[in-house]
Coordinates of C-alpha atoms and ligand atoms in Angstrom, one line a residue:
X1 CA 139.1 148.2 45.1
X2 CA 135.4 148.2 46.5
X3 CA 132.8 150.3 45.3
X4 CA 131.9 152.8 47.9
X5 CA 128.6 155.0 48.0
X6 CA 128.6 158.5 48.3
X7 CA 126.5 159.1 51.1
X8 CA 125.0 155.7 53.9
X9 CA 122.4 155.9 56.3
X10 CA 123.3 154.5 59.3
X11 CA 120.7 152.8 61.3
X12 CA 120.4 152.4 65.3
X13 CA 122.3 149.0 65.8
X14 CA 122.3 146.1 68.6
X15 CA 125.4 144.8 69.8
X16 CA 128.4 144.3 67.7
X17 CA 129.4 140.8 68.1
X18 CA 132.5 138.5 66.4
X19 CA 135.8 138.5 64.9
X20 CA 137.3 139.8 62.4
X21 CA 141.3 140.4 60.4
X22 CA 141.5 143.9 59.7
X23 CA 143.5 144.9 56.8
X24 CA 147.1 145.8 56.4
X25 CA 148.2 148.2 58.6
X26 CA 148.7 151.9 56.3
X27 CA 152.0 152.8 57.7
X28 CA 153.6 149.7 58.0
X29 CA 152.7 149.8 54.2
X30 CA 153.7 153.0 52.7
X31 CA 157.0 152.4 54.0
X32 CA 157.4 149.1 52.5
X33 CA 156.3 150.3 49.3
X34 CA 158.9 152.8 49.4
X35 CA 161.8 150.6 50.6
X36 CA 160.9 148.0 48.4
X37 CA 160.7 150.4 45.5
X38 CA 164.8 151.5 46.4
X39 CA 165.9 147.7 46.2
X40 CA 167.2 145.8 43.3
X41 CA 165.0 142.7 42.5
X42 CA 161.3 142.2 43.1
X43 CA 160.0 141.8 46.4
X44 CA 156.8 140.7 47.7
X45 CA 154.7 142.1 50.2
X46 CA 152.1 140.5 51.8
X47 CA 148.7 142.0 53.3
X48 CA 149.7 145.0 51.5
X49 CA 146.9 147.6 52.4
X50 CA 145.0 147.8 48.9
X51 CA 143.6 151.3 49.8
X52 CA 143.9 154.3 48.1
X53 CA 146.6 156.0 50.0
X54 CA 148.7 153.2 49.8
X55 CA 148.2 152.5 46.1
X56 CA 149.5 156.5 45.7
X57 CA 152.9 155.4 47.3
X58 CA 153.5 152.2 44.7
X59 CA 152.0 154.7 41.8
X60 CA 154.4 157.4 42.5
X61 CA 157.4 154.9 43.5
X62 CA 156.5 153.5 39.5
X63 CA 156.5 157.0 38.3
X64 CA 160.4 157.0 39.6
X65 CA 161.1 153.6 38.1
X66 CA 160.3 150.7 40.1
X67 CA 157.1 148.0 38.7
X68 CA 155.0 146.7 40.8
X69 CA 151.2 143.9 40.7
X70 CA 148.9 142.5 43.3
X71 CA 148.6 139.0 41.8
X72 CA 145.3 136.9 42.3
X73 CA 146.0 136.0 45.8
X74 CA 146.7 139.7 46.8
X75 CA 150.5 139.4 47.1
X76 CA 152.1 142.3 46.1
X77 CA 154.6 142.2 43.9
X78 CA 157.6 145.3 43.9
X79 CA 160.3 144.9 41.4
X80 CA 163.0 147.9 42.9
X81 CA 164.5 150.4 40.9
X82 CA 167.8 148.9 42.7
X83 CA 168.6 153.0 43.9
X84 CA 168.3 154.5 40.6
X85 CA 165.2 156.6 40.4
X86 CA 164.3 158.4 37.4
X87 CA 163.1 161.8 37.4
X88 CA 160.1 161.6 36.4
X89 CA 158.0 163.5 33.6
X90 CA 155.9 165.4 35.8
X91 CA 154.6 166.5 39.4
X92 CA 154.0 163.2 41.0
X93 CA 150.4 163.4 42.6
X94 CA 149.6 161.4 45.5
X95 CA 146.2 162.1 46.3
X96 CA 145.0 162.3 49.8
X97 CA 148.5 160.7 51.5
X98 CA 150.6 163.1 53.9
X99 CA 152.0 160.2 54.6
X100 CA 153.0 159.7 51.0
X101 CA 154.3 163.3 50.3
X102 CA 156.4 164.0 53.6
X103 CA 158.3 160.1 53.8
X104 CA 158.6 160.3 49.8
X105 CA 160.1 163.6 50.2
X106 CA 163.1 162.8 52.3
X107 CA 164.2 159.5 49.9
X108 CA 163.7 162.6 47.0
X109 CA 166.3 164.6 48.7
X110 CA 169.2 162.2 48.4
X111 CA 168.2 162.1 44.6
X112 CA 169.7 164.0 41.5
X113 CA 167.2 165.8 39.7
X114 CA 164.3 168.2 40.7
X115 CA 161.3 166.2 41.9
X116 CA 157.4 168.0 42.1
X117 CA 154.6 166.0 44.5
X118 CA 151.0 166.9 44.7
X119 CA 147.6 166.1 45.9
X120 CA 144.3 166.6 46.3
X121 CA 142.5 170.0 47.6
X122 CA 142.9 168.5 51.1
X123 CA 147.2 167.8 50.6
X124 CA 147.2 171.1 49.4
X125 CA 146.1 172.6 52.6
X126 CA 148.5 170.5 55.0
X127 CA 151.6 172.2 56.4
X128 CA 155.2 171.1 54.4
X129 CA 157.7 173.7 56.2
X130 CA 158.2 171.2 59.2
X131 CA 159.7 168.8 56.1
X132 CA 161.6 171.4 54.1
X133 CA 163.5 172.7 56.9
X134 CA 165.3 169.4 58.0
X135 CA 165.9 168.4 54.3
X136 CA 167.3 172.1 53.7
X137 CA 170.0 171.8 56.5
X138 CA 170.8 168.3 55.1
X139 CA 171.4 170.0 52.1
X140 CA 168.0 169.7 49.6
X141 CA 166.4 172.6 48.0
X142 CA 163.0 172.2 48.5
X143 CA 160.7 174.5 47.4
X144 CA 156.9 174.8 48.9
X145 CA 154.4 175.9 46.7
X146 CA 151.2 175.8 48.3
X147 CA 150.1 178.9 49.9
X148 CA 150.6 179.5 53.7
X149 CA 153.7 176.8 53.4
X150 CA 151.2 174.1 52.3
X151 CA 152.1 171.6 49.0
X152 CA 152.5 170.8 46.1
X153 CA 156.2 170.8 47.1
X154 CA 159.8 170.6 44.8
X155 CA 162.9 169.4 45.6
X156 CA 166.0 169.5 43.9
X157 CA 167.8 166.7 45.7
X158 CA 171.7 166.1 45.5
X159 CA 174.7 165.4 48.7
X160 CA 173.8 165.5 51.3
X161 CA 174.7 165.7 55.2
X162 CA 173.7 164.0 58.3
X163 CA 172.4 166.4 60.8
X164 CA 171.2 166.6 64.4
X165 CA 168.4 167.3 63.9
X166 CA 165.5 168.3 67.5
X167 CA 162.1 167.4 65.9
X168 CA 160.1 170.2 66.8
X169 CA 156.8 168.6 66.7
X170 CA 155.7 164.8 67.6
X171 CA 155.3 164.1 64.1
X172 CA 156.3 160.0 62.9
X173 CA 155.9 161.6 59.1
X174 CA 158.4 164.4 59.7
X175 CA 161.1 162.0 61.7
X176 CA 160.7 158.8 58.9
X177 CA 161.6 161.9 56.5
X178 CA 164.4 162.9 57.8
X179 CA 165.6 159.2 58.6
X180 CA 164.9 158.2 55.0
X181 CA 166.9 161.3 54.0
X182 CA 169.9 160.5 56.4
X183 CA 170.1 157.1 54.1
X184 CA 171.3 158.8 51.1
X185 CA 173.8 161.4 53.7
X186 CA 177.5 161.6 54.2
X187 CA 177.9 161.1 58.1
X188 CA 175.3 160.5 60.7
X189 CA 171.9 161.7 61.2
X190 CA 170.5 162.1 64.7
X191 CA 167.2 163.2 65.5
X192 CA 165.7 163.7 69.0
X193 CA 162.1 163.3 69.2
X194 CA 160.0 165.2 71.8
X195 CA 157.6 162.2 72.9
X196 CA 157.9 158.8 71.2
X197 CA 156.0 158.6 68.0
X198 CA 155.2 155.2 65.7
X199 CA 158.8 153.9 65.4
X200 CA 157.4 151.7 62.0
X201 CA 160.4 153.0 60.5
X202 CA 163.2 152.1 62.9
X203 CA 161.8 148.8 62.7
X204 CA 161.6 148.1 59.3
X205 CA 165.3 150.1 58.9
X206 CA 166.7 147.4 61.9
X207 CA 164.8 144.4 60.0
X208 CA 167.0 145.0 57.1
X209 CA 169.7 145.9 59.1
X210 CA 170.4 149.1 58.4
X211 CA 172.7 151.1 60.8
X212 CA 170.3 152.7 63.6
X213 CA 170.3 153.0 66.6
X214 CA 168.4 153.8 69.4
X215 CA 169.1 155.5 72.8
X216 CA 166.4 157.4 75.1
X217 CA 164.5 159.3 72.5
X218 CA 167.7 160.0 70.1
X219 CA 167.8 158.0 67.0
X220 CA 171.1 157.8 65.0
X221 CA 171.3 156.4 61.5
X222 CA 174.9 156.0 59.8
X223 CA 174.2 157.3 56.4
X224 CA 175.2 156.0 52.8
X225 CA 176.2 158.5 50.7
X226 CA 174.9 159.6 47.8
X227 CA 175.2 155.9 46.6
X228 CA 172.4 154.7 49.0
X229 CA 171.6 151.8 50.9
X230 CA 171.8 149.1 48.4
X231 CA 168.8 147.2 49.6
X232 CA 168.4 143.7 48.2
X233 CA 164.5 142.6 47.7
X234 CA 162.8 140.3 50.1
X235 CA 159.4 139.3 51.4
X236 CA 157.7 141.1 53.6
X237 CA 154.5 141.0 55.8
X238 CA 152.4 143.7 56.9
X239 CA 149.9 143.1 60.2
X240 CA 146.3 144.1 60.5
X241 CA 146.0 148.3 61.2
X242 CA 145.4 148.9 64.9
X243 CA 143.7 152.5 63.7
X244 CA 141.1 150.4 61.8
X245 CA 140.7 147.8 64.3
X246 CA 140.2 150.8 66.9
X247 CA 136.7 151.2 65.1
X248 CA 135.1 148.1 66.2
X249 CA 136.6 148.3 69.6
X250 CA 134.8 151.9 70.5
X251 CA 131.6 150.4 68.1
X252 CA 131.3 147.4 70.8
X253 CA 133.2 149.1 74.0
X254 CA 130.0 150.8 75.3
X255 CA 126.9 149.1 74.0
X256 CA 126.0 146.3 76.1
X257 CA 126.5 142.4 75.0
X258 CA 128.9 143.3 72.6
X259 CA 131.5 141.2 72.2
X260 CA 134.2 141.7 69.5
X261 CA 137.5 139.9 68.8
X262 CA 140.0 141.2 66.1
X263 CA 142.8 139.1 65.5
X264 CA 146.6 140.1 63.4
X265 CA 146.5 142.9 64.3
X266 CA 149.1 145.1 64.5
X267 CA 149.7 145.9 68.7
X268 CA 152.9 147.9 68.2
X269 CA 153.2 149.9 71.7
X270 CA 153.7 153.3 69.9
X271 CA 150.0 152.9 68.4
X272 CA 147.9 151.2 71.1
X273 CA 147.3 154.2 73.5
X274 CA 143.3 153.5 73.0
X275 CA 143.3 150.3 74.9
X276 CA 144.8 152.2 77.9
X277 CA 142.2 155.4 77.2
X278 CA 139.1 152.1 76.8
X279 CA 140.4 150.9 80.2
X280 CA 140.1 153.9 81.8
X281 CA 137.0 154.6 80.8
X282 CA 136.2 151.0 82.1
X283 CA 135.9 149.3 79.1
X284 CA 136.6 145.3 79.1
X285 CA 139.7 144.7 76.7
X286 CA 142.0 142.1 76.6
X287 CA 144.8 142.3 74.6
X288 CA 147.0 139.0 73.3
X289 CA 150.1 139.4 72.2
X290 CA 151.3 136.4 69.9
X291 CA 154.6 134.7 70.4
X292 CA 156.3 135.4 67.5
X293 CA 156.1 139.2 65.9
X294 CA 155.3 140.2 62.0
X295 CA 158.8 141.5 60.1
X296 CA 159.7 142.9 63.6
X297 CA 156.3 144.5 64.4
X298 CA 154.1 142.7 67.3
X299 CA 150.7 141.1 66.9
X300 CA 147.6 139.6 68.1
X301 CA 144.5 140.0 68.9
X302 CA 142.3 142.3 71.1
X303 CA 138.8 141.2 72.7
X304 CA 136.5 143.7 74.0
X305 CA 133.4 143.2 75.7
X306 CA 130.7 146.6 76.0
X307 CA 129.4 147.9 78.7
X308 CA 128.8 151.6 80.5
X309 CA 131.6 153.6 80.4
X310 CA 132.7 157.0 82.5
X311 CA 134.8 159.7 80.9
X312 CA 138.1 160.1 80.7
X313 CA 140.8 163.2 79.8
X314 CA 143.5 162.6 77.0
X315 CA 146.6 164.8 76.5
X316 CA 150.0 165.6 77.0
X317 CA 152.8 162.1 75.2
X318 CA 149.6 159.7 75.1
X319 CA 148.2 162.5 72.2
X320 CA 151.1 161.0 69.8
X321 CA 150.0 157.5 70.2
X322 CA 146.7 158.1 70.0
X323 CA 146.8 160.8 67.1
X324 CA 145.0 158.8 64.6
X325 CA 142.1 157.6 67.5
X326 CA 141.6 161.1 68.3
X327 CA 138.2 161.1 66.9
X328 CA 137.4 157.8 68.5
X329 CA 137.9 158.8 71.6
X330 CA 135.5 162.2 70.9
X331 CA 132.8 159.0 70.2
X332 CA 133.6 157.5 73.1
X333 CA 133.2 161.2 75.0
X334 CA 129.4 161.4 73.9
X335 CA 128.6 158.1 75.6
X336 CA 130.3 157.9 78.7
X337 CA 129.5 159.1 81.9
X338 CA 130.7 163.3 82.8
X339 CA 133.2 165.5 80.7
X340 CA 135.5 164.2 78.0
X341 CA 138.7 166.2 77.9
X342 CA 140.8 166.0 75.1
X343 CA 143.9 168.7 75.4
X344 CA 147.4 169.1 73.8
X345 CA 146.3 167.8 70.5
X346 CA 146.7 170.6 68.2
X347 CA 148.1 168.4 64.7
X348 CA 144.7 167.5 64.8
X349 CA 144.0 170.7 63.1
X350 CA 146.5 169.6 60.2
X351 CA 145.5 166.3 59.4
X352 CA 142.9 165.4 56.4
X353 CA 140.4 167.8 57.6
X354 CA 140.9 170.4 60.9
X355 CA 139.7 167.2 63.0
X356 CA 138.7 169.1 66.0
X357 CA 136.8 172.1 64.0
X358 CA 135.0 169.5 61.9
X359 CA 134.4 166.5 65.3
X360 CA 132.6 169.2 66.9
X361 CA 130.3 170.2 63.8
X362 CA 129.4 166.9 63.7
X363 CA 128.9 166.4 67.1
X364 CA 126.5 169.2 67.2
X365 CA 124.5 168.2 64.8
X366 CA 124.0 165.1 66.8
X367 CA 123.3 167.1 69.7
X368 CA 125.9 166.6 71.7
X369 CA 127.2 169.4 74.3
X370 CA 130.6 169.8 72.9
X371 CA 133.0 172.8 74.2
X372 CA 136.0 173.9 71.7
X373 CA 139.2 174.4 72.6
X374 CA 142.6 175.4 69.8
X375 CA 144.0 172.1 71.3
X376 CA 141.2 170.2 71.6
X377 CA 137.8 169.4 73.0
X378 CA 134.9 168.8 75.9
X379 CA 132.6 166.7 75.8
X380 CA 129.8 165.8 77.9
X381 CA 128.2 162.3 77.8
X382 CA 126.2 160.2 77.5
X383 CA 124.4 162.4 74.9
X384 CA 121.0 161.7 73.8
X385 CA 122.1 161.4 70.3
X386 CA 119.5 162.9 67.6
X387 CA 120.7 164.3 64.3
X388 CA 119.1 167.2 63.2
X389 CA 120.7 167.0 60.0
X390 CA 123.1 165.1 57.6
X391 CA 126.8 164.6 59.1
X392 CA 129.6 166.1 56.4
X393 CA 132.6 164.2 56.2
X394 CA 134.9 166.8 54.5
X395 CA 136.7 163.9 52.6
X396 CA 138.6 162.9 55.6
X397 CA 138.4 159.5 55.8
X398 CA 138.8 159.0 59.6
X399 CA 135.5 161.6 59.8
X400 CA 133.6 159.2 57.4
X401 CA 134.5 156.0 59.8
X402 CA 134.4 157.6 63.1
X403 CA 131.2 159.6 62.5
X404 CA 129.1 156.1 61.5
X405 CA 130.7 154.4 64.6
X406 CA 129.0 157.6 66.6
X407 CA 125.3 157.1 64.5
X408 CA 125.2 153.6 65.1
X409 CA 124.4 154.4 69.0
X410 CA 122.0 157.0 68.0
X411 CA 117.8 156.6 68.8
X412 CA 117.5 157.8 64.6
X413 CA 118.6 157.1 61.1
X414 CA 121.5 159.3 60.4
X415 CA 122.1 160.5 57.0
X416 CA 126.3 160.7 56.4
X417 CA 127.5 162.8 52.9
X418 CA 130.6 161.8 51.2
X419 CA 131.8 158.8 52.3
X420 CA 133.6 157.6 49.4
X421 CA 136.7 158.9 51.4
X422 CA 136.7 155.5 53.8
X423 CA 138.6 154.1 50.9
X424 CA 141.8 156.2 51.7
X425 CA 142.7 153.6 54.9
X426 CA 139.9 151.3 54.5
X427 CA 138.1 149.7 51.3
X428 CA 136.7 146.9 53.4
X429 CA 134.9 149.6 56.3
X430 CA 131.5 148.8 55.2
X431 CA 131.4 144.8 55.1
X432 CA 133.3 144.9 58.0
X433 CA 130.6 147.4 59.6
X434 CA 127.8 145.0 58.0
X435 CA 129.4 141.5 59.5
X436 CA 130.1 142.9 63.2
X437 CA 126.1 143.8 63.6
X438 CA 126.4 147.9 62.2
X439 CA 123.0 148.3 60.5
X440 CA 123.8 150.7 56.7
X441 CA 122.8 151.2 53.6
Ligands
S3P501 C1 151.7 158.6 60.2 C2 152.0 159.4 61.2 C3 150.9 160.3 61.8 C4 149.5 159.8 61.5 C5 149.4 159.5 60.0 C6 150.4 158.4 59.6 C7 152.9 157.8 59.6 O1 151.1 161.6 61.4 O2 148.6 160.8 61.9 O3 148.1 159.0 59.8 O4 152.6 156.9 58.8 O5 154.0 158.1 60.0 P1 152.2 162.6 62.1 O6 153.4 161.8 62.4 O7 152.4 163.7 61.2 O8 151.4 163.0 63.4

């Protein structure tokens, strides 16, 4: 893992120009560390995000029996606990990764025993209720025991049942849950999803050929039983993270003689809602799709060229496959052209840090004319962007990546706190930043 500074200065940069691989896309990831950890015989993974999110996933999926090593050329090695997980000795604690915690939960649910996950002060304020209740009417206990219905979180797995299940919010996390829950169920789980989310997980389940299926926005899954899946190892592959790539295309989409390519990454339709948002703003992008996909996800590359870009207003189904380029597009708001609107987008009050509460601090201090809204933003660009003071992170990681994207188009220095958090979805931020053009220290 890299060392990472606690707090950069980011300098006024020229264009960001060349190409780059991003690493391992942090979804794609957690879930094969967890399916891999379930099957008998060792696996390998390669591209494996070495970040520390994804490293809480193969820590907690040892804690429950399975073994896993990177070996010198960065494969990943998983040997499964072949279905049997032990119970371990005590509260598994998976750091910073809501990801972790919610998918982890529903494989804990089909389990004997009584299970306890944690996290850091920033897991322990993130919502679990929308978890326990579909893994309650499958049959789990599952205790929250945060305050306000936040984690830590137990569960006392045992039979279960498939249900149909209405998600109630457009939450990926809370549906790959319940889906990974319906595994270890008698009968069939169904779940309807209010807008399409990342489907990562009905890939990867229809890549090892696992009974789903998929009509409209209904997803069935013909469950196992208590006895589980019996996945066999295999080799996987994971492609470059479109949410990491999406840095370098806002850092080069409105800065003139910029010119960025990043290639394997990860262009699964469900993510990519940026590139639509950067064309309507009138941003240059090309996207490439290569002929043949990655373990059933597609991939290629994405040019952008920079130039002057107009506002644009984000909400309503576009917010869920945007979610994680929310902030992005609040960068992109202070330097285009008129009012950025960003509406229906509420989650981003329960991710790592209450996104929109802490965005707008940010952009404040950079003096930017920035409305609140409980749902979202306005912005009005393009600000003249002059920090009266040092931007806060609040340990969320996307904060720490999106804010130095923002001071790298400012007139002045900009001190950012706390950055040690980029290492959550992103060890390799920095050098990346460094190579493109980004002036930090
Ligand atoms: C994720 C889904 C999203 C996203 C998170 C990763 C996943 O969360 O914000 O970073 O891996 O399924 P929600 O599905 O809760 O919105």
């Amino acid at each position: 893992m890299s060392t990472i500074p606690q707090s950069v200065i980011v300098a006024p940069s020229g264009p960001f120009r060349g190409e780059l691989e991003v690493a391992g896309d942090k979804s794609i990831s957690h879930r094969i560390a967890m399916l891999a950890g379930l099957a008998s015989g060792t696996s390998t993974i390669s591209n494996f995000l070495q970040s520390e999110d994804c490293v809480n996933t193969l820590r907690a999926m040892e804690a429950l029996g399975a073994r896993s090593y990177f070996d010198e050329d960065g494969l990943l090695h998983v040997q499964g606990t072949g279905g049997n997980l032990m119970e371990p000795a005590g509260a598994l604690n998976v750091g910073n990764s809501g990801t972790t915690i919610r998918l982890l939960s529903g494989i804990l649910a089909g389990q004997p025993g009584t299970f306890e996950i944690t996290g850091d002060d920033s897991l322990c304020t993130r919502p679990m209720g929308r978890i326990k209740d579909p893994l309650e009417r499958m049959g789990a206990k599952v205790e929250v025991t945060g305050e306000r219905g936040t984690a830590p979180i137990r569960i006392t797995g045992g039979k279960l049942k498939g249900i149909d299940y209405l998600l109630p919010i457009a939450s990926a996390q809370v549906k790959s849950c319940v889906l990974l829950a319906g595994l270890f169920a008698e009968g069939v789980t169904s779940i309807t999803e209010p807008v399409p989310t990342r489907d990562h997980t009905e890939r990867v389940f229809k890549m090892l050929d696992l009974p789903l299926t998929v009509n409209g926005s209904q997803i069935s899954l013909k469950g196992f039983g208590g006895e589980g899946p019996r996945l066999k190892a295999r080799s996987f592959a994971v492609p470059g993270d479109f949410s990491s790539a999406a840095y370098w295309m806002v850092a080069a989409a409105a800065r003139k003689g910029s010119d960025v390519t990043i290639r394997n990454v990860g262009l699964n339709p469900r993510r990519m809602a940026l590139i639509d948002v950067l064309k309507r703003a009138g941003a240059q992008v090309d996207v490439r799709l290569d002929s043949s996909s990655i373990d059933g996800e597609p991939v290629g590359e994405v040019h952008v060229l920079g130039g002057k870009l107009k506002a644009v207003a984000v909400k309503g189904a576009e917010i869920a496959n945007l979610i994680d380029e929310l902030l992005l597009v609040a960068v992109l708001g202070c330097l285009a052209d008129g009012v950025t609107r960003i509406e229906n987008a509420a989650e981003l009050r329960v991710k790592e840090s209450d996104r929109i509460a802490t965005a707008v601090a940010n952009m404040r201090l950079m003096g930017v004319e920035v409305e609140e809204f409980p749902d979202g933003m306005a912005i009005k660009g393009p600000a003249v962007l002059k920090p009266t003071g040092a931007l806060r992170t609040y340990g969320d990681h996307r904060n720490a990546m999106a804010m130095s994207v923002l001071a790298s188009y400012a007139r002045e220095q900009t001190v950012i706190n706390n950055v040690s958090c980029v290492d959550t979805s992103y060890p390799n931020f920095w050098s990346d930043f460094k190579s493109l053009g980004g002036n930090v220290e």
